[in-house]
Structure formats: structure tokens, C-alpha cells
Coordinates of C-alpha atoms and ligand atoms in Angstrom, one line a residue:
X1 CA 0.0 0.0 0.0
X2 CA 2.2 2.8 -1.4
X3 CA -0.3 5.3 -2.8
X4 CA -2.7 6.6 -0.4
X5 CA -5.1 9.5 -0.2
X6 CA -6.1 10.7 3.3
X7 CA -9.3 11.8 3.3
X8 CA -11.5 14.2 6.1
X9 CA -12.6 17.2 6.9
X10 CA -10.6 20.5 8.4
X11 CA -9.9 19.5 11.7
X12 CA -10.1 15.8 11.7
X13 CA -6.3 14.7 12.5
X14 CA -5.4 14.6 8.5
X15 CA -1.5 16.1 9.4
X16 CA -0.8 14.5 12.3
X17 CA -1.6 10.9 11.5
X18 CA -0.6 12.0 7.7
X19 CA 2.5 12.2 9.3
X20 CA 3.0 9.4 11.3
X21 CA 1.3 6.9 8.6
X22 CA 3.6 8.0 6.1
X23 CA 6.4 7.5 7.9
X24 CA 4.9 3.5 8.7
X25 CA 4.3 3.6 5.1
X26 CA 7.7 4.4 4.0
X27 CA 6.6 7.0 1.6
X28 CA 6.6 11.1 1.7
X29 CA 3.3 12.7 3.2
X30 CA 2.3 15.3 1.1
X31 CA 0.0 17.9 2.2
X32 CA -1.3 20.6 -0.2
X33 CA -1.6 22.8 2.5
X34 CA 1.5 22.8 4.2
X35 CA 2.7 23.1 0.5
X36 CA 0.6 26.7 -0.4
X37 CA 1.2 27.9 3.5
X38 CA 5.6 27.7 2.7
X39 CA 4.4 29.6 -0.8
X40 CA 2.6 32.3 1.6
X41 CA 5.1 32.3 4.4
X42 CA 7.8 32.6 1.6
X43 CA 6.3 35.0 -0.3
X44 CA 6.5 33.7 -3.4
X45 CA 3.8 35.3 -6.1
X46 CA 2.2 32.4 -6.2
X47 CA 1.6 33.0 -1.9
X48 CA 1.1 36.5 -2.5
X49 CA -1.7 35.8 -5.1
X50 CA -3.2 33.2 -3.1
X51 CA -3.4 34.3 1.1
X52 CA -6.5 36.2 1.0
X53 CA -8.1 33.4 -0.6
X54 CA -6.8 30.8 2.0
X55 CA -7.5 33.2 4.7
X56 CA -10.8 32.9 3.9
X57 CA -10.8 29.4 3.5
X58 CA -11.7 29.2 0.1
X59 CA -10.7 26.2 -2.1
X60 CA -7.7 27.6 -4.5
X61 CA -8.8 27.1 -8.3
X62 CA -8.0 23.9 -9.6
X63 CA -5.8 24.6 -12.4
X64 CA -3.3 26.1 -9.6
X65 CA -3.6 22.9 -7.3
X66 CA -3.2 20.4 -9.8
X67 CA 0.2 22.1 -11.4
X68 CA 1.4 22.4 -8.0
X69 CA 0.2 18.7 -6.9
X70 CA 1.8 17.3 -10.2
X71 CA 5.0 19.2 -9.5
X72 CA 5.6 17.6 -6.4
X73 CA 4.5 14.0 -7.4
X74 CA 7.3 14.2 -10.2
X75 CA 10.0 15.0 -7.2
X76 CA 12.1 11.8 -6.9
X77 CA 11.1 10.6 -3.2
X78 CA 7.1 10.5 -4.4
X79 CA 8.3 7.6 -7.3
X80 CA 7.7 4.7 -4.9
X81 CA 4.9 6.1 -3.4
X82 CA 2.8 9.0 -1.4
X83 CA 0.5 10.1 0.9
X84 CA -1.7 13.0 0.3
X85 CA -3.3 14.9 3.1
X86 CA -5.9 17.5 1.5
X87 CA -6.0 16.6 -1.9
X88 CA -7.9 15.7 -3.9
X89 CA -10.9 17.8 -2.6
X90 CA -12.8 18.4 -6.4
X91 CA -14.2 16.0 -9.1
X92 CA -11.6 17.4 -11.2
X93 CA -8.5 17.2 -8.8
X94 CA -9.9 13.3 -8.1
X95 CA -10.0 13.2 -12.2
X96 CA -6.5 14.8 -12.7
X97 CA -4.9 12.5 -9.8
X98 CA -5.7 9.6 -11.5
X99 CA -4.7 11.0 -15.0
X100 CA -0.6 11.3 -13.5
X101 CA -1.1 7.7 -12.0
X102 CA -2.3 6.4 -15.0
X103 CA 0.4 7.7 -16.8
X104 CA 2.9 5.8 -15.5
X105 CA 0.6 3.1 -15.1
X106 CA -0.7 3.1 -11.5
X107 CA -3.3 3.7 -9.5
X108 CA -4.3 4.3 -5.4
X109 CA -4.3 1.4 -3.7
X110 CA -6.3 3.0 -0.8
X111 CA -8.5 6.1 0.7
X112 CA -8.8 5.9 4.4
X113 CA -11.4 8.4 5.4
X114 CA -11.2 9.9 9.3
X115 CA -14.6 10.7 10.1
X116 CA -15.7 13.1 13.3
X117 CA -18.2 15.6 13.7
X118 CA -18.7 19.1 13.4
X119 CA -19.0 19.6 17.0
X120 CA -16.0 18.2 17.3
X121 CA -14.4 19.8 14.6
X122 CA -15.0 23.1 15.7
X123 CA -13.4 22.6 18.9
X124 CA -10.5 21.2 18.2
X125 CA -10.0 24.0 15.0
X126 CA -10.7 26.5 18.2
X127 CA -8.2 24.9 20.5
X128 CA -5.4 24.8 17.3
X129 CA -6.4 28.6 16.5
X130 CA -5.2 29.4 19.8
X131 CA -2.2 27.6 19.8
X132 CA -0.8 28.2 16.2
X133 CA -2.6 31.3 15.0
X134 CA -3.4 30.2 11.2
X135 CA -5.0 32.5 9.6
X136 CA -8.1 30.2 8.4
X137 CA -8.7 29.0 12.0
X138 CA -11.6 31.5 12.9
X139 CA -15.1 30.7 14.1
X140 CA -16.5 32.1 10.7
X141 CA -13.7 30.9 8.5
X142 CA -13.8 27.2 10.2
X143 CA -17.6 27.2 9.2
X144 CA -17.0 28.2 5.9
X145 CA -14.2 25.4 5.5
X146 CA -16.9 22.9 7.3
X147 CA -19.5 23.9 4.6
X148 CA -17.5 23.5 1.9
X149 CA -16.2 20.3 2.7
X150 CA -19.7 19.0 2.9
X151 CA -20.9 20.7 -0.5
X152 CA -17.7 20.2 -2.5
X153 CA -15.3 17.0 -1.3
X154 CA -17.4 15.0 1.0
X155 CA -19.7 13.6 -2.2
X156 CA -16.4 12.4 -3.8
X157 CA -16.4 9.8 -1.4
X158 CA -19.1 7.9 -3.8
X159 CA -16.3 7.9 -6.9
X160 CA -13.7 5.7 -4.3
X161 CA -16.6 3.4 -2.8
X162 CA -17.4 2.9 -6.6
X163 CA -13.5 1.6 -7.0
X164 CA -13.8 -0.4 -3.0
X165 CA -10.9 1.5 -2.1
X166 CA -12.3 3.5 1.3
X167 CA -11.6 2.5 4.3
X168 CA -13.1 4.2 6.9
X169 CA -12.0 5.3 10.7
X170 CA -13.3 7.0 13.5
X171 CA -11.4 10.3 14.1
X172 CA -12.4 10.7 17.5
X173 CA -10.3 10.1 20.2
X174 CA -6.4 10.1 21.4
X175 CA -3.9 10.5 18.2
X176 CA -3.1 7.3 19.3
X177 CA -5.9 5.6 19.3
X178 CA -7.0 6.9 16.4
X179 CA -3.7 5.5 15.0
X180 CA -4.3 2.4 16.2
X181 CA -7.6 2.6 14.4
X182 CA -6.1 3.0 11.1
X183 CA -3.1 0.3 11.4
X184 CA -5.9 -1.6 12.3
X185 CA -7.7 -1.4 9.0
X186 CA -4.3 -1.5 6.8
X187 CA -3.4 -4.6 8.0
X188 CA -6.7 -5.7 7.6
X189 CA -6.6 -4.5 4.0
X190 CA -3.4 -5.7 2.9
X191 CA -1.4 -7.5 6.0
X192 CA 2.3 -6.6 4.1
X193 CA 1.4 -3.2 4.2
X194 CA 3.1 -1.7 7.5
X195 CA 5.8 -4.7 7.8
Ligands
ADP201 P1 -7.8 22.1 6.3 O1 -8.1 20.8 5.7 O2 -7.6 22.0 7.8 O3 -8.9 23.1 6.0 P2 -5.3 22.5 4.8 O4 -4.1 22.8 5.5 O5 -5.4 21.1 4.2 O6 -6.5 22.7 5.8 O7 -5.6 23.5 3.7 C1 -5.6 24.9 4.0 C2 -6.1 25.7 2.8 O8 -5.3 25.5 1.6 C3 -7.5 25.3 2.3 O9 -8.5 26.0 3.0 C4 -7.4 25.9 0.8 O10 -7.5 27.3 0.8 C5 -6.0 25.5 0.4 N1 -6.0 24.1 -0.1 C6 -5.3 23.0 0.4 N2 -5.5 22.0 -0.4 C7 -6.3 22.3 -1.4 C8 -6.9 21.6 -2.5 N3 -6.6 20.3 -2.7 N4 -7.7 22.3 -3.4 C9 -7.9 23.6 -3.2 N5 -7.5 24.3 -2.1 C10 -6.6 23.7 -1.3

């Protein structure tokens, strides 16, 4: 299981068990994210162009996101594999990811989707706004990214069921537990996955 999407909405533990799955994975975590926050930190035109929009946690247009995602897939430690944390999050970012896999003739071999609720959401977006102060993480902008995960990404859950390739965990709990949780369902899935 080398090419994994991790799928979820803002808030649900997407970076931090990104992180730590990747590296049981033995593959690069790659979160779109992280990648346009270094353009905006950096100042790069491309971050210059884009903070307001992420500010305001609108989705960045596709054609932007998908030269940027395909950019880093081409990077030499993504060849033997990946895991993406916030992408893909359109129809045409799910069409476009597996257009480059195709391309050299592969495909995902899994979507594990962390599930929680709002409620739950909103807290814990709260508690990080106060400890990291990014500047999507207020109560207005964290509803906005709520709704649009709902309206835009949520539905392309469907497209993966169609291919049996979601596995689904609960995001609610310790980091390690929900850890646990997805191990749990790797090994299940493919039992040479994490050895
Ligand atoms: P979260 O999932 O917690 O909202 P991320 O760090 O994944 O946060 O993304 C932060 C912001 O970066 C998003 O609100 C959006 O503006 C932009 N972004 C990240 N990934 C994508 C994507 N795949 N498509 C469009 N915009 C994206």
C-alpha cells in the first residue's frame, strides 16, 4: 500500500496521522496545505496571489492545485509512493490524480477516510487557533471550510466506494488511538502493508 489518499474534513487529524502513517508507510506525506502555507510564508507570487483566498478558507482554483500537486508527485522521493493529506478535494482534482497515476501506469491502492463531527471539529479548530494562529482557523472561516467540505469534497467519497478503495475510521479520540484505528484497517486490508 504505497499510494494513499487521506481523506477528512478540516480538523479531523489529516496532518498528524498523515505524518506518522507516512512514515509507517515508508513513503513522503504530502499535504497541499503545508505546501501553499511555505508559498505564503515565503512570499513567493504564487503565496502573494493566493493568502487572502486561503484566509478565507476558500478552495484555490484547480488549475493552480493540480500544477502544484503534479510538481511535487514528479519530485524523486514521491516515485515509490505518497501520501496525500488534503488533496484531492474536487471531481476534477480526483480526475486529474488519477490521469498522472495512470500515466505511468498506477493507481491508489487506498482512501482511508477519518470521520468526526462538526462539534468536534469546531473545537479542536478553536483549541489549534489558539495555539498556532493560522489565519483560516476563525469561528466564521472554520464554518465556511466545514460547509465547503460537505458541499464540494465530501460527495467524492461515492467515486472511491465505486473503486472499493475507502476505508473508513473514527477520528475521535487520542492520536493514538485513532492510529491504532487505522493500522488496524491497513493490516486488515493488505497484511504486508506496514511490515
Ligand atoms: P484544512 O483541511 O484543515 O482546511 P489544509 O491545511 O489542508 O487545511 O488547507 C488549507 C487551505 O489550503 C484550504 O482551506 C485551501 O484554501 C487550500 N487548499 C489546500 N489543499 C487544497 C486543494 N486540494 N484544493 C484547493 N485548495 C486547497
Amino acid at each position: 500500500m504505497k499510494r494513499v489518499v487521506l481523506f477528512g474534513p478540516p480538523g479531523v487529524g489529516k496532518g498528524t496521522q498523515g505524518g506518522r502513517l507516512a512514515a509507517a508507510l515508508g513513503v513522503p506525506a504530502i499535504s497541499t496545505g503545508d505546501l501553499f502555507r511555505a508559498h505564503v510564508k515565503n512570499g513567493t507570487d504564487l503565496g502573494r496571489r493566493l493568502s487572502a483566498l486561503i484566509a478565507a478558507g476558500d478552495y484555490v482554483p484547480d488549475s493552480i492545485t493540480n500544477t502544484m500537486l503534479a510538481e511535487r508527485l514528479a519530485e524523486p522521493d514521491a516515485g515509490g509512493g505518497f501520501l496525500l493529506d488534503g488533496y484531492p478535494r474536487t471531481a476534477d482534482q480526483v480526475a486529474e490524480l488519477d490521469r498522472l497515476l495512470a500515466r505511468s501506469g498506477e493507481s491508489l491502492d487506498a482512501v482511508l477516510l477519518l470521520a468526526a463531527s462538526d462539534e468536534v471539529l469546531e473545537e479542536r479548530l478553536l483549541k489549534r487557533a489558539a495555539a498556532e494562529g493560522r489565519s483560516d482557523d476563525t469561528l466564521e472561516v472554520i464554518r465556511h471550510r466545514l460547509g465547503l467540505y460537505h458541499a464540494e469534497t465530501e460527495p467524492l467519497v461515492a467515486l472511491y466506494d465505486a473503486a472499493d478503495l475507502v476505508l473508513r475510521v473514527d477520528g475521535v479520540g487520542t492520536p493514538d488511538e485513532v492510529q491504532d484505528r487505522l493500522i488496524a484497517v491497513i493490516a486488515e486490508r493488505e497484511p504486508s502493508a506496514l511490515s
